[in-house]
C-alpha cells in the first residue's frame, strides 16, 4: 500500500511541478485512511565524488526518473563505463558509446544513465569516460539521492521521488 500511495503522491507532485492538470491530482482519490500509509519523512546524504572534469548532474523527469552527468573536455569519439550495484546487490556495468553523449554547451557533454530503476535511487553510480586509447579522462560518482540532498529537497517533487524510491525498495525487499 505504501508504494502505491507514495507513487500517487509523486505523481501529484510532478503534476504541480510541471503545472499539468492541477485540478485533478493523481492522489486526489486517496481517503484519509489511505493517505496515512504514505512515507512520513526521509533523510538524504550527498555522497558525490568527482574529478575536475565533472561539471554537474541533473535528474530527467519523465516516464522514468534518470540521472544525467555532465563532463568537460570529453568528445563523442570517447566512451563511458557506468558501474553501480543495483538494489538487488547485483553489480552492473554498462558501456555508453560517445555517439550517445549529448552536447550541452561548448566543451561540455551530458551522459544519460538509463539503466537504473526507481528502487536504485540511493545507489551510487560511477561514470568514467575514456579516450580512444582507453585512458580515463573524467570520472564522477553520484546518485539520485545525492543530487537531491545537495539542495534540491526543498521542491516537493524531489522529496516525493525519494519517498517513492524508498517504498519501491521496501516493496522489493520485504
PDB file of N, CA and C in Angstrom, residues 56-160:
ATOM      1  N   UNK A  56      28.608  18.578 -13.413  1.00  0.00           N
ATOM      2  CA  UNK A  56      27.411  18.546 -12.583  1.00  0.00           C
ATOM      3  C   UNK A  56      26.508  17.390 -12.952  1.00  0.00           C
ATOM      4  N   UNK A  57      25.402  17.291 -12.254  1.00  0.00           N
ATOM      5  CA  UNK A  57      24.402  16.253 -12.508  1.00  0.00           C
ATOM      6  C   UNK A  57      23.024  16.890 -12.527  1.00  0.00           C
ATOM      7  N   UNK A  58      22.079  16.170 -13.054  1.00  0.00           N
ATOM      8  CA  UNK A  58      20.689  16.598 -13.014  1.00  0.00           C
ATOM      9  C   UNK A  58      19.808  15.362 -13.088  1.00  0.00           C
ATOM     10  N   UNK A  59      18.537  15.558 -12.794  1.00  0.00           N
ATOM     11  CA  UNK A  59      17.563  14.482 -12.956  1.00  0.00           C
ATOM     12  C   UNK A  59      16.709  14.775 -14.173  1.00  0.00           C
ATOM     13  N   UNK A  60      16.388  13.732 -14.906  1.00  0.00           N
ATOM     14  CA  UNK A  60      15.466  13.819 -16.032  1.00  0.00           C
ATOM     15  C   UNK A  60      14.154  13.228 -15.546  1.00  0.00           C
ATOM     16  N   UNK A  61      13.134  14.034 -15.505  1.00  0.00           N
ATOM     17  CA  UNK A  61      11.836  13.605 -15.000  1.00  0.00           C
ATOM     18  C   UNK A  61      10.898  13.411 -16.176  1.00  0.00           C
ATOM     19  N   UNK A  62      10.518  12.178 -16.402  1.00  0.00           N
ATOM     20  CA  UNK A  62       9.607  11.847 -17.493  1.00  0.00           C
ATOM     21  C   UNK A  62       8.872  10.580 -17.133  1.00  0.00           C
ATOM     22  N   UNK A  63       8.778   9.667 -18.074  1.00  0.00           N
ATOM     23  CA  UNK A  63       8.104   8.403 -17.785  1.00  0.00           C
ATOM     24  C   UNK A  63       8.913   7.575 -16.795  1.00  0.00           C
ATOM     25  N   UNK A  64      10.190   7.897 -16.648  1.00  0.00           N
ATOM     26  CA  UNK A  64      11.009   7.331 -15.582  1.00  0.00           C
ATOM     27  C   UNK A  64      11.900   8.450 -15.050  1.00  0.00           C
ATOM     28  N   UNK A  65      12.635   8.153 -14.010  1.00  0.00           N
ATOM     29  CA  UNK A  65      13.497   9.150 -13.383  1.00  0.00           C
ATOM     30  C   UNK A  65      14.931   8.724 -13.650  1.00  0.00           C
ATOM     31  N   UNK A  66      15.680   9.563 -14.355  1.00  0.00           N
ATOM     32  CA  UNK A  66      17.050   9.227 -14.722  1.00  0.00           C
ATOM     33  C   UNK A  66      18.017  10.269 -14.176  1.00  0.00           C
ATOM     34  N   UNK A  67      19.211   9.794 -13.874  1.00  0.00           N
ATOM     35  CA  UNK A  67      20.311  10.672 -13.513  1.00  0.00           C
ATOM     36  C   UNK A  67      21.124  10.952 -14.774  1.00  0.00           C
ATOM     37  N   UNK A  68      21.514  12.189 -14.969  1.00  0.00           N
ATOM     38  CA  UNK A  68      22.441  12.559 -16.041  1.00  0.00           C
ATOM     39  C   UNK A  68      23.657  13.202 -15.403  1.00  0.00           C
ATOM     40  N   UNK A  69      24.822  12.941 -15.990  1.00  0.00           N
ATOM     41  CA  UNK A  69      26.053  13.582 -15.538  1.00  0.00           C
ATOM     42  C   UNK A  69      26.641  14.384 -16.689  1.00  0.00           C
ATOM     43  N   UNK A  70      27.227  15.517 -16.347  1.00  0.00           N
ATOM     44  CA  UNK A  70      27.844  16.405 -17.328  1.00  0.00           C
ATOM     45  C   UNK A  70      29.352  16.431 -17.089  1.00  0.00           C
ATOM     46  N   UNK A  71      30.101  16.388 -18.190  1.00  0.00           N
ATOM     47  CA  UNK A  71      31.562  16.421 -18.097  1.00  0.00           C
ATOM     48  C   UNK A  71      32.145  17.435 -19.067  1.00  0.00           C
ATOM     49  N   UNK A  72      33.240  18.074 -18.643  1.00  0.00           N
ATOM     50  CA  UNK A  72      34.024  18.966 -19.502  1.00  0.00           C
ATOM     51  C   UNK A  72      35.077  18.131 -20.226  1.00  0.00           C
ATOM     52  N   UNK A  73      35.553  18.661 -21.333  1.00  0.00           N
ATOM     53  CA  UNK A  73      36.712  18.104 -22.034  1.00  0.00           C
ATOM     54  C   UNK A  73      36.535  16.659 -22.477  1.00  0.00           C
ATOM     55  N   UNK A  74      35.321  16.280 -22.826  1.00  0.00           N
ATOM     56  CA  UNK A  74      35.100  14.968 -23.429  1.00  0.00           C
ATOM     57  C   UNK A  74      34.512  15.199 -24.819  1.00  0.00           C
ATOM     58  N   UNK A  75      34.601  14.181 -25.652  1.00  0.00           N
ATOM     59  CA  UNK A  75      34.120  14.308 -27.030  1.00  0.00           C
ATOM     60  C   UNK A  75      33.378  13.039 -27.436  1.00  0.00           C
ATOM     61  N   UNK A  76      32.581  13.116 -28.487  1.00  0.00           N
ATOM     62  CA  UNK A  76      31.812  11.947 -28.924  1.00  0.00           C
ATOM     63  C   UNK A  76      32.652  10.782 -29.451  1.00  0.00           C
ATOM     64  N   UNK A  77      33.967  10.972 -29.627  1.00  0.00           N
ATOM     65  CA  UNK A  77      34.795   9.836 -30.043  1.00  0.00           C
ATOM     66  C   UNK A  77      35.297   9.040 -28.836  1.00  0.00           C
ATOM     67  N   UNK A  78      34.846   9.395 -27.670  1.00  0.00           N
ATOM     68  CA  UNK A  78      35.185   8.684 -26.435  1.00  0.00           C
ATOM     69  C   UNK A  78      34.037   7.749 -26.063  1.00  0.00           C
ATOM     70  N   UNK A  79      34.162   7.080 -24.927  1.00  0.00           N
ATOM     71  CA  UNK A  79      33.086   6.225 -24.424  1.00  0.00           C
ATOM     72  C   UNK A  79      33.078   6.292 -22.902  1.00  0.00           C
ATOM     73  N   UNK A  80      31.970   5.901 -22.312  1.00  0.00           N
ATOM     74  CA  UNK A  80      31.843   5.906 -20.850  1.00  0.00           C
ATOM     75  C   UNK A  80      31.535   4.500 -20.359  1.00  0.00           C
ATOM     76  N   UNK A  81      32.057   4.191 -19.201  1.00  0.00           N
ATOM     77  CA  UNK A  81      31.708   2.960 -18.492  1.00  0.00           C
ATOM     78  C   UNK A  81      30.980   3.384 -17.220  1.00  0.00           C
ATOM     79  N   UNK A  82      29.759   2.898 -17.082  1.00  0.00           N
ATOM     80  CA  UNK A  82      28.927   3.202 -15.917  1.00  0.00           C
ATOM     81  C   UNK A  82      28.839   1.944 -15.068  1.00  0.00           C
ATOM     82  N   UNK A  83      29.132   2.072 -13.782  1.00  0.00           N
ATOM     83  CA  UNK A  83      29.045   0.931 -12.872  1.00  0.00           C
ATOM     84  C   UNK A  83      28.211   1.317 -11.655  1.00  0.00           C
ATOM     85  N   UNK A  84      27.442   0.358 -11.190  1.00  0.00           N
ATOM     86  CA  UNK A  84      26.686   0.535  -9.953  1.00  0.00           C
ATOM     87  C   UNK A  84      26.245  -0.829  -9.465  1.00  0.00           C
ATOM     88  N   UNK A  85      25.862  -0.882  -8.215  1.00  0.00           N
ATOM     89  CA  UNK A  85      25.276  -2.088  -7.639  1.00  0.00           C
ATOM     90  C   UNK A  85      23.792  -1.819  -7.513  1.00  0.00           C
ATOM     91  N   UNK A  86      22.975  -2.639  -8.174  1.00  0.00           N
ATOM     92  CA  UNK A  86      21.533  -2.375  -8.141  1.00  0.00           C
ATOM     93  C   UNK A  86      20.942  -2.751  -6.788  1.00  0.00           C
ATOM     94  N   UNK A  87      19.674  -2.472  -6.609  1.00  0.00           N
ATOM     95  CA  UNK A  87      19.035  -2.679  -5.304  1.00  0.00           C
ATOM     96  C   UNK A  87      18.967  -4.144  -4.906  1.00  0.00           C
ATOM     97  N   UNK A  88      19.207  -5.070  -5.834  1.00  0.00           N
ATOM     98  CA  UNK A  88      19.273  -6.495  -5.505  1.00  0.00           C
ATOM     99  C   UNK A  88      20.678  -6.920  -5.089  1.00  0.00           C
ATOM    100  N   UNK A  89      21.641  -6.015  -5.206  1.00  0.00           N
ATOM    101  CA  UNK A  89      23.021  -6.342  -4.879  1.00  0.00           C
ATOM    102  C   UNK A  89      23.824  -6.842  -6.067  1.00  0.00           C
ATOM    103  N   UNK A  90      23.273  -6.762  -7.274  1.00  0.00           N
ATOM    104  CA  UNK A  90      23.981  -7.197  -8.477  1.00  0.00           C
ATOM    105  C   UNK A  90      24.836  -6.055  -9.017  1.00  0.00           C
ATOM    106  N   UNK A  91      26.100  -6.355  -9.299  1.00  0.00           N
ATOM    107  CA  UNK A  91      26.977  -5.357  -9.903  1.00  0.00           C
ATOM    108  C   UNK A  91      26.629  -5.207 -11.373  1.00  0.00           C
ATOM    109  N   UNK A  92      26.452  -3.984 -11.805  1.00  0.00           N
ATOM    110  CA  UNK A  92      26.090  -3.684 -13.193  1.00  0.00           C
ATOM    111  C   UNK A  92      27.194  -2.844 -13.827  1.00  0.00           C
ATOM    112  N   UNK A  93      27.514  -3.180 -15.066  1.00  0.00           N
ATOM    113  CA  UNK A  93      28.471  -2.404 -15.854  1.00  0.00           C
ATOM    114  C   UNK A  93      27.866  -2.177 -17.224  1.00  0.00           C
ATOM    115  N   UNK A  94      27.829  -0.925 -17.640  1.00  0.00           N
ATOM    116  CA  UNK A  94      27.228  -0.562 -18.922  1.00  0.00           C
ATOM    117  C   UNK A  94      28.208   0.331 -19.679  1.00  0.00           C
ATOM    118  N   UNK A  95      28.416   0.014 -20.939  1.00  0.00           N
ATOM    119  CA  UNK A  95      29.251   0.863 -21.801  1.00  0.00           C
ATOM    120  C   UNK A  95      28.325   1.785 -22.597  1.00  0.00           C
ATOM    121  N   UNK A  96      28.640   3.077 -22.585  1.00  0.00           N
ATOM    122  CA  UNK A  96      27.861   4.059 -23.342  1.00  0.00           C
ATOM    123  C   UNK A  96      28.775   4.661 -24.407  1.00  0.00           C
ATOM    124  N   UNK A  97      28.443   4.407 -25.651  1.00  0.00           N
ATOM    125  CA  UNK A  97      29.221   4.919 -26.768  1.00  0.00           C
ATOM    126  C   UNK A  97      29.121   6.444 -26.823  1.00  0.00           C
ATOM    127  N   UNK A  98      30.205   7.082 -27.195  1.00  0.00           N
ATOM    128  CA  UNK A  98      30.245   8.540 -27.261  1.00  0.00           C
ATOM    129  C   UNK A  98      29.219   9.149 -28.191  1.00  0.00           C
ATOM    130  N   UNK A  99      28.743   8.370 -29.151  1.00  0.00           N
ATOM    131  CA  UNK A  99      27.707   8.896 -30.052  1.00  0.00           C
ATOM    132  C   UNK A  99      26.412   9.194 -29.299  1.00  0.00           C
ATOM    133  N   UNK A 100      26.284   8.637 -28.089  1.00  0.00           N
ATOM    134  CA  UNK A 100      25.100   8.898 -27.268  1.00  0.00           C
ATOM    135  C   UNK A 100      25.294  10.085 -26.322  1.00  0.00           C
ATOM    136  N   UNK A 101      26.509  10.623 -26.247  1.00  0.00           N
ATOM    137  CA  UNK A 101      26.739  11.822 -25.444  1.00  0.00           C
ATOM    138  C   UNK A 101      25.972  12.962 -26.104  1.00  0.00           C
ATOM    139  N   UNK A 102      25.335  13.788 -25.318  1.00  0.00           N
ATOM    140  CA  UNK A 102      24.576  14.930 -25.838  1.00  0.00           C
ATOM    141  C   UNK A 102      25.312  16.228 -25.503  1.00  0.00           C
ATOM    142  N   UNK A 103      25.587  17.007 -26.533  1.00  0.00           N
ATOM    143  CA  UNK A 103      26.276  18.276 -26.307  1.00  0.00           C
ATOM    144  C   UNK A 103      25.369  19.202 -25.505  1.00  0.00           C
ATOM    145  N   UNK A 104      25.900  19.720 -24.419  1.00  0.00           N
ATOM    146  CA  UNK A 104      25.161  20.637 -23.557  1.00  0.00           C
ATOM    147  C   UNK A 104      25.507  22.082 -23.914  1.00  0.00           C
ATOM    148  N   UNK A 105      26.779  22.357 -23.942  1.00  0.00           N
ATOM    149  CA  UNK A 105      27.292  23.636 -24.423  1.00  0.00           C
ATOM    150  C   UNK A 105      28.753  23.423 -24.795  1.00  0.00           C
ATOM    151  N   UNK A 106      29.399  24.460 -25.232  1.00  0.00           N
ATOM    152  CA  UNK A 106      30.776  24.323 -25.707  1.00  0.00           C
ATOM    153  C   UNK A 106      31.629  23.539 -24.712  1.00  0.00           C
ATOM    154  N   UNK A 107      32.202  22.446 -25.192  1.00  0.00           N
ATOM    155  CA  UNK A 107      33.143  21.638 -24.416  1.00  0.00           C
ATOM    156  C   UNK A 107      32.508  20.877 -23.246  1.00  0.00           C
ATOM    157  N   UNK A 108      31.183  20.798 -23.187  1.00  0.00           N
ATOM    158  CA  UNK A 108      30.512  20.063 -22.105  1.00  0.00           C
ATOM    159  C   UNK A 108      29.475  19.127 -22.722  1.00  0.00           C
ATOM    160  N   UNK A 109      29.536  17.855 -22.298  1.00  0.00           N
ATOM    161  CA  UNK A 109      28.592  16.854 -22.792  1.00  0.00           C
ATOM    162  C   UNK A 109      27.836  16.228 -21.630  1.00  0.00           C
ATOM    163  N   UNK A 110      26.632  15.796 -21.940  1.00  0.00           N
ATOM    164  CA  UNK A 110      25.730  15.159 -20.973  1.00  0.00           C
ATOM    165  C   UNK A 110      25.671  13.668 -21.287  1.00  0.00           C
ATOM    166  N   UNK A 111      25.755  12.854 -20.228  1.00  0.00           N
ATOM    167  CA  UNK A 111      25.640  11.402 -20.360  1.00  0.00           C
ATOM    168  C   UNK A 111      24.429  10.958 -19.549  1.00  0.00           C
ATOM    169  N   UNK A 112      23.472  10.342 -20.228  1.00  0.00           N
ATOM    170  CA  UNK A 112      22.262   9.842 -19.579  1.00  0.00           C
ATOM    171  C   UNK A 112      22.535   8.465 -18.989  1.00  0.00           C
ATOM    172  N   UNK A 113      22.154   8.272 -17.731  1.00  0.00           N
ATOM    173  CA  UNK A 113      22.288   6.979 -17.061  1.00  0.00           C
ATOM    174  C   UNK A 113      20.901   6.341 -17.084  1.00  0.00           C
ATOM    175  N   UNK A 114      20.643   5.496 -18.061  1.00  0.00           N
ATOM    176  CA  UNK A 114      19.295   4.974 -18.300  1.00  0.00           C
ATOM    177  C   UNK A 114      19.020   3.625 -17.650  1.00  0.00           C
ATOM    178  N   UNK A 115      20.014   2.986 -17.101  1.00  0.00           N
ATOM    179  CA  UNK A 115      19.877   1.595 -16.693  1.00  0.00           C
ATOM    180  C   UNK A 115      19.322   1.394 -15.293  1.00  0.00           C
ATOM    181  N   UNK A 116      19.100   2.456 -14.563  1.00  0.00           N
ATOM    182  CA  UNK A 116      18.639   2.325 -13.181  1.00  0.00           C
ATOM    183  C   UNK A 116      17.121   2.411 -13.102  1.00  0.00           C
ATOM    184  N   UNK A 117      16.572   1.843 -12.037  1.00  0.00           N
ATOM    185  CA  UNK A 117      15.139   1.931 -11.760  1.00  0.00           C
ATOM    186  C   UNK A 117      14.955   2.727 -10.465  1.00  0.00           C
ATOM    187  N   UNK A 118      13.733   3.097 -10.156  1.00  0.00           N
ATOM    188  CA  UNK A 118      13.462   3.960  -9.007  1.00  0.00           C
ATOM    189  C   UNK A 118      13.980   3.366  -7.693  1.00  0.00           C
ATOM    190  N   UNK A 119      13.953   2.059  -7.538  1.00  0.00           N
ATOM    191  CA  UNK A 119      14.437   1.441  -6.302  1.00  0.00           C
ATOM    192  C   UNK A 119      15.950   1.588  -6.135  1.00  0.00           C
ATOM    193  N   UNK A 120      16.655   2.008  -7.194  1.00  0.00           N
ATOM    194  CA  UNK A 120      18.103   2.219  -7.144  1.00  0.00           C
ATOM    195  C   UNK A 120      18.479   3.660  -6.791  1.00  0.00           C
ATOM    196  N   UNK A 121      17.539   4.480  -6.394  1.00  0.00           N
ATOM    197  CA  UNK A 121      17.789   5.918  -6.224  1.00  0.00           C
ATOM    198  C   UNK A 121      18.888   6.238  -5.220  1.00  0.00           C
ATOM    199  N   UNK A 122      19.093   5.387  -4.234  1.00  0.00           N
ATOM    200  CA  UNK A 122      20.141   5.652  -3.243  1.00  0.00           C
ATOM    201  C   UNK A 122      21.462   4.964  -3.600  1.00  0.00           C
ATOM    202  N   UNK A 123      21.475   4.229  -4.697  1.00  0.00           N
ATOM    203  CA  UNK A 123      22.684   3.515  -5.117  1.00  0.00           C
ATOM    204  C   UNK A 123      23.640   4.488  -5.805  1.00  0.00           C
ATOM    205  N   UNK A 124      24.908   4.400  -5.448  1.00  0.00           N
ATOM    206  CA  UNK A 124      25.917   5.235  -6.092  1.00  0.00           C
ATOM    207  C   UNK A 124      26.237   4.696  -7.479  1.00  0.00           C
ATOM    208  N   UNK A 125      26.388   5.610  -8.426  1.00  0.00           N
ATOM    209  CA  UNK A 125      26.705   5.287  -9.813  1.00  0.00           C
ATOM    210  C   UNK A 125      28.031   5.958 -10.143  1.00  0.00           C
ATOM    211  N   UNK A 126      28.959   5.189 -10.688  1.00  0.00           N
ATOM    212  CA  UNK A 126      30.222   5.770 -11.132  1.00  0.00           C
ATOM    213  C   UNK A 126      30.243   5.785 -12.647  1.00  0.00           C
ATOM    214  N   UNK A 127      30.532   6.940 -13.198  1.00  0.00           N
ATOM    215  CA  UNK A 127      30.643   7.111 -14.648  1.00  0.00           C
ATOM    216  C   UNK A 127      32.071   7.564 -14.943  1.00  0.00           C
ATOM    217  N   UNK A 128      32.799   6.748 -15.703  1.00  0.00           N
ATOM    218  CA  UNK A 128      34.159   7.086 -16.102  1.00  0.00           C
ATOM    219  C   UNK A 128      34.207   7.181 -17.613  1.00  0.00           C
ATOM    220  N   UNK A 129      34.760   8.271 -18.108  1.00  0.00           N
ATOM    221  CA  UNK A 129      34.875   8.494 -19.547  1.00  0.00           C
ATOM    222  C   UNK A 129      36.309   8.180 -19.965  1.00  0.00           C
ATOM    223  N   UNK A 130      36.424   7.443 -21.081  1.00  0.00           N
ATOM    224  CA  UNK A 130      37.722   7.021 -21.603  1.00  0.00           C
ATOM    225  C   UNK A 130      37.929   7.567 -23.008  1.00  0.00           C
ATOM    226  N   UNK A 131      39.196   7.871 -23.321  1.00  0.00           N
ATOM    227  CA  UNK A 131      39.512   8.285 -24.686  1.00  0.00           C
ATOM    228  C   UNK A 131      39.738   7.046 -25.552  1.00  0.00           C
ATOM    229  N   UNK A 132      40.079   7.261 -26.821  1.00  0.00           N
ATOM    230  CA  UNK A 132      40.223   6.124 -27.737  1.00  0.00           C
ATOM    231  C   UNK A 132      41.451   5.262 -27.448  1.00  0.00           C
ATOM    232  N   UNK A 133      42.325   5.713 -26.542  1.00  0.00           N
ATOM    233  CA  UNK A 133      43.465   4.906 -26.108  1.00  0.00           C
ATOM    234  C   UNK A 133      43.182   4.244 -24.756  1.00  0.00           C
ATOM    235  N   UNK A 134      41.922   4.263 -24.337  1.00  0.00           N
ATOM    236  CA  UNK A 134      41.461   3.656 -23.083  1.00  0.00           C
ATOM    237  C   UNK A 134      42.040   4.309 -21.827  1.00  0.00           C
ATOM    238  N   UNK A 135      42.369   5.588 -21.918  1.00  0.00           N
ATOM    239  CA  UNK A 135      42.807   6.353 -20.752  1.00  0.00           C
ATOM    240  C   UNK A 135      41.596   7.036 -20.128  1.00  0.00           C
ATOM    241  N   UNK A 136      41.463   6.916 -18.814  1.00  0.00           N
ATOM    242  CA  UNK A 136      40.365   7.602 -18.121  1.00  0.00           C
ATOM    243  C   UNK A 136      40.625   9.102 -18.152  1.00  0.00           C
ATOM    244  N   UNK A 137      39.641   9.865 -18.638  1.00  0.00           N
ATOM    245  CA  UNK A 137      39.806  11.320 -18.738  1.00  0.00           C
ATOM    246  C   UNK A 137      38.852  12.082 -17.823  1.00  0.00           C
ATOM    247  N   UNK A 138      37.830  11.416 -17.316  1.00  0.00           N
ATOM    248  CA  UNK A 138      36.873  12.068 -16.414  1.00  0.00           C
ATOM    249  C   UNK A 138      36.137  10.993 -15.634  1.00  0.00           C
ATOM    250  N   UNK A 139      35.828  11.304 -14.383  1.00  0.00           N
ATOM    251  CA  UNK A 139      35.049  10.350 -13.590  1.00  0.00           C
ATOM    252  C   UNK A 139      34.254  11.081 -12.509  1.00  0.00           C
ATOM    253  N   UNK A 140      33.116  10.503 -12.180  1.00  0.00           N
ATOM    254  CA  UNK A 140      32.290  11.035 -11.093  1.00  0.00           C
ATOM    255  C   UNK A 140      31.445   9.903 -10.528  1.00  0.00           C
ATOM    256  N   UNK A 141      31.156  10.002  -9.256  1.00  0.00           N
ATOM    257  CA  UNK A 141      30.254   9.078  -8.579  1.00  0.00           C
ATOM    258  C   UNK A 141      29.133   9.919  -7.982  1.00  0.00           C
ATOM    259  N   UNK A 142      27.899   9.535  -8.258  1.00  0.00           N
ATOM    260  CA  UNK A 142      26.751  10.319  -7.808  1.00  0.00           C
ATOM    261  C   UNK A 142      25.553   9.385  -7.668  1.00  0.00           C
ATOM    262  N   UNK A 143      24.440   9.915  -7.223  1.00  0.00           N
ATOM    263  CA  UNK A 143      23.194   9.148  -7.125  1.00  0.00           C
ATOM    264  C   UNK A 143      22.025  10.123  -7.176  1.00  0.00           C
ATOM    265  N   UNK A 144      20.854   9.588  -7.373  1.00  0.00           N
ATOM    266  CA  UNK A 144      19.656  10.420  -7.333  1.00  0.00           C
ATOM    267  C   UNK A 144      19.520  11.045  -5.945  1.00  0.00           C
ATOM    268  N   UNK A 145      19.725  10.232  -4.915  1.00  0.00           N
ATOM    269  CA  UNK A 145      19.655  10.746  -3.543  1.00  0.00           C
ATOM    270  C   UNK A 145      20.643  11.891  -3.329  1.00  0.00           C
ATOM    271  N   UNK A 146      21.889  11.708  -3.763  1.00  0.00           N
ATOM    272  CA  UNK A 146      22.910  12.740  -3.572  1.00  0.00           C
ATOM    273  C   UNK A 146      22.538  14.029  -4.283  1.00  0.00           C
ATOM    274  N   UNK A 147      22.034  13.903  -5.504  1.00  0.00           N
ATOM    275  CA  UNK A 147      21.615  15.090  -6.250  1.00  0.00           C
ATOM    276  C   UNK A 147      20.564  15.870  -5.457  1.00  0.00           C
ATOM    277  N   UNK A 148      19.587  15.159  -4.923  1.00  0.00           N
ATOM    278  CA  UNK A 148      18.515  15.818  -4.174  1.00  0.00           C
ATOM    279  C   UNK A 148      19.044  16.402  -2.864  1.00  0.00           C
ATOM    280  N   UNK A 149      19.947  15.674  -2.202  1.00  0.00           N
ATOM    281  CA  UNK A 149      20.495  16.141  -0.925  1.00  0.00           C
ATOM    282  C   UNK A 149      21.315  17.422  -1.071  1.00  0.00           C
ATOM    283  N   UNK A 150      21.822  17.696  -2.258  1.00  0.00           N
ATOM    284  CA  UNK A 150      22.651  18.887  -2.475  1.00  0.00           C
ATOM    285  C   UNK A 150      21.851  20.182  -2.519  1.00  0.00           C
ATOM    286  N   UNK A 151      20.613  20.149  -2.127  1.00  0.00           N
ATOM    287  CA  UNK A 151      19.872  21.394  -2.051  1.00  0.00           C
ATOM    288  C   UNK A 151      18.602  21.422  -2.861  1.00  0.00           C
ATOM    289  N   UNK A 152      18.224  20.296  -3.425  1.00  0.00           N
ATOM    290  CA  UNK A 152      17.010  20.254  -4.224  1.00  0.00           C
ATOM    291  C   UNK A 152      15.810  19.724  -3.446  1.00  0.00           C
ATOM    292  N   UNK A 153      16.018  19.361  -2.184  1.00  0.00           N
ATOM    293  CA  UNK A 153      14.945  18.757  -1.394  1.00  0.00           C
ATOM    294  C   UNK A 153      13.831  19.739  -1.061  1.00  0.00           C
ATOM    295  N   UNK A 154      14.071  21.025  -1.256  1.00  0.00           N
ATOM    296  CA  UNK A 154      13.027  21.999  -0.937  1.00  0.00           C
ATOM    297  C   UNK A 154      11.853  21.930  -1.915  1.00  0.00           C
ATOM    298  N   UNK A 155      12.074  21.395  -3.097  1.00  0.00           N
ATOM    299  CA  UNK A 155      10.986  21.201  -4.063  1.00  0.00           C
ATOM    300  C   UNK A 155      10.216  19.946  -3.664  1.00  0.00           C
ATOM    301  N   UNK A 156       8.917  20.023  -3.477  1.00  0.00           N
ATOM    302  CA  UNK A 156       8.144  18.846  -3.063  1.00  0.00           C
ATOM    303  C   UNK A 156       8.330  17.635  -3.976  1.00  0.00           C
ATOM    304  N   UNK A 157       8.541  17.854  -5.267  1.00  0.00           N
ATOM    305  CA  UNK A 157       8.695  16.718  -6.174  1.00  0.00           C
ATOM    306  C   UNK A 157       9.924  15.884  -5.814  1.00  0.00           C
ATOM    307  N   UNK A 158      11.000  16.530  -5.372  1.00  0.00           N
ATOM    308  CA  UNK A 158      12.225  15.795  -5.094  1.00  0.00           C
ATOM    309  C   UNK A 158      12.110  14.948  -3.832  1.00  0.00           C
ATOM    310  N   UNK A 159      11.484  15.488  -2.803  1.00  0.00           N
ATOM    311  CA  UNK A 159      11.242  14.669  -1.610  1.00  0.00           C
ATOM    312  C   UNK A 159      10.301  13.514  -1.958  1.00  0.00           C
ATOM    313  N   UNK A 160       9.311  13.760  -2.805  1.00  0.00           N
ATOM    314  CA  UNK A 160       8.383  12.701  -3.228  1.00  0.00           C
ATOM    315  C   UNK A 160       9.110  11.604  -3.992  1.00  0.00           C
TER     316      UNK A 160
END
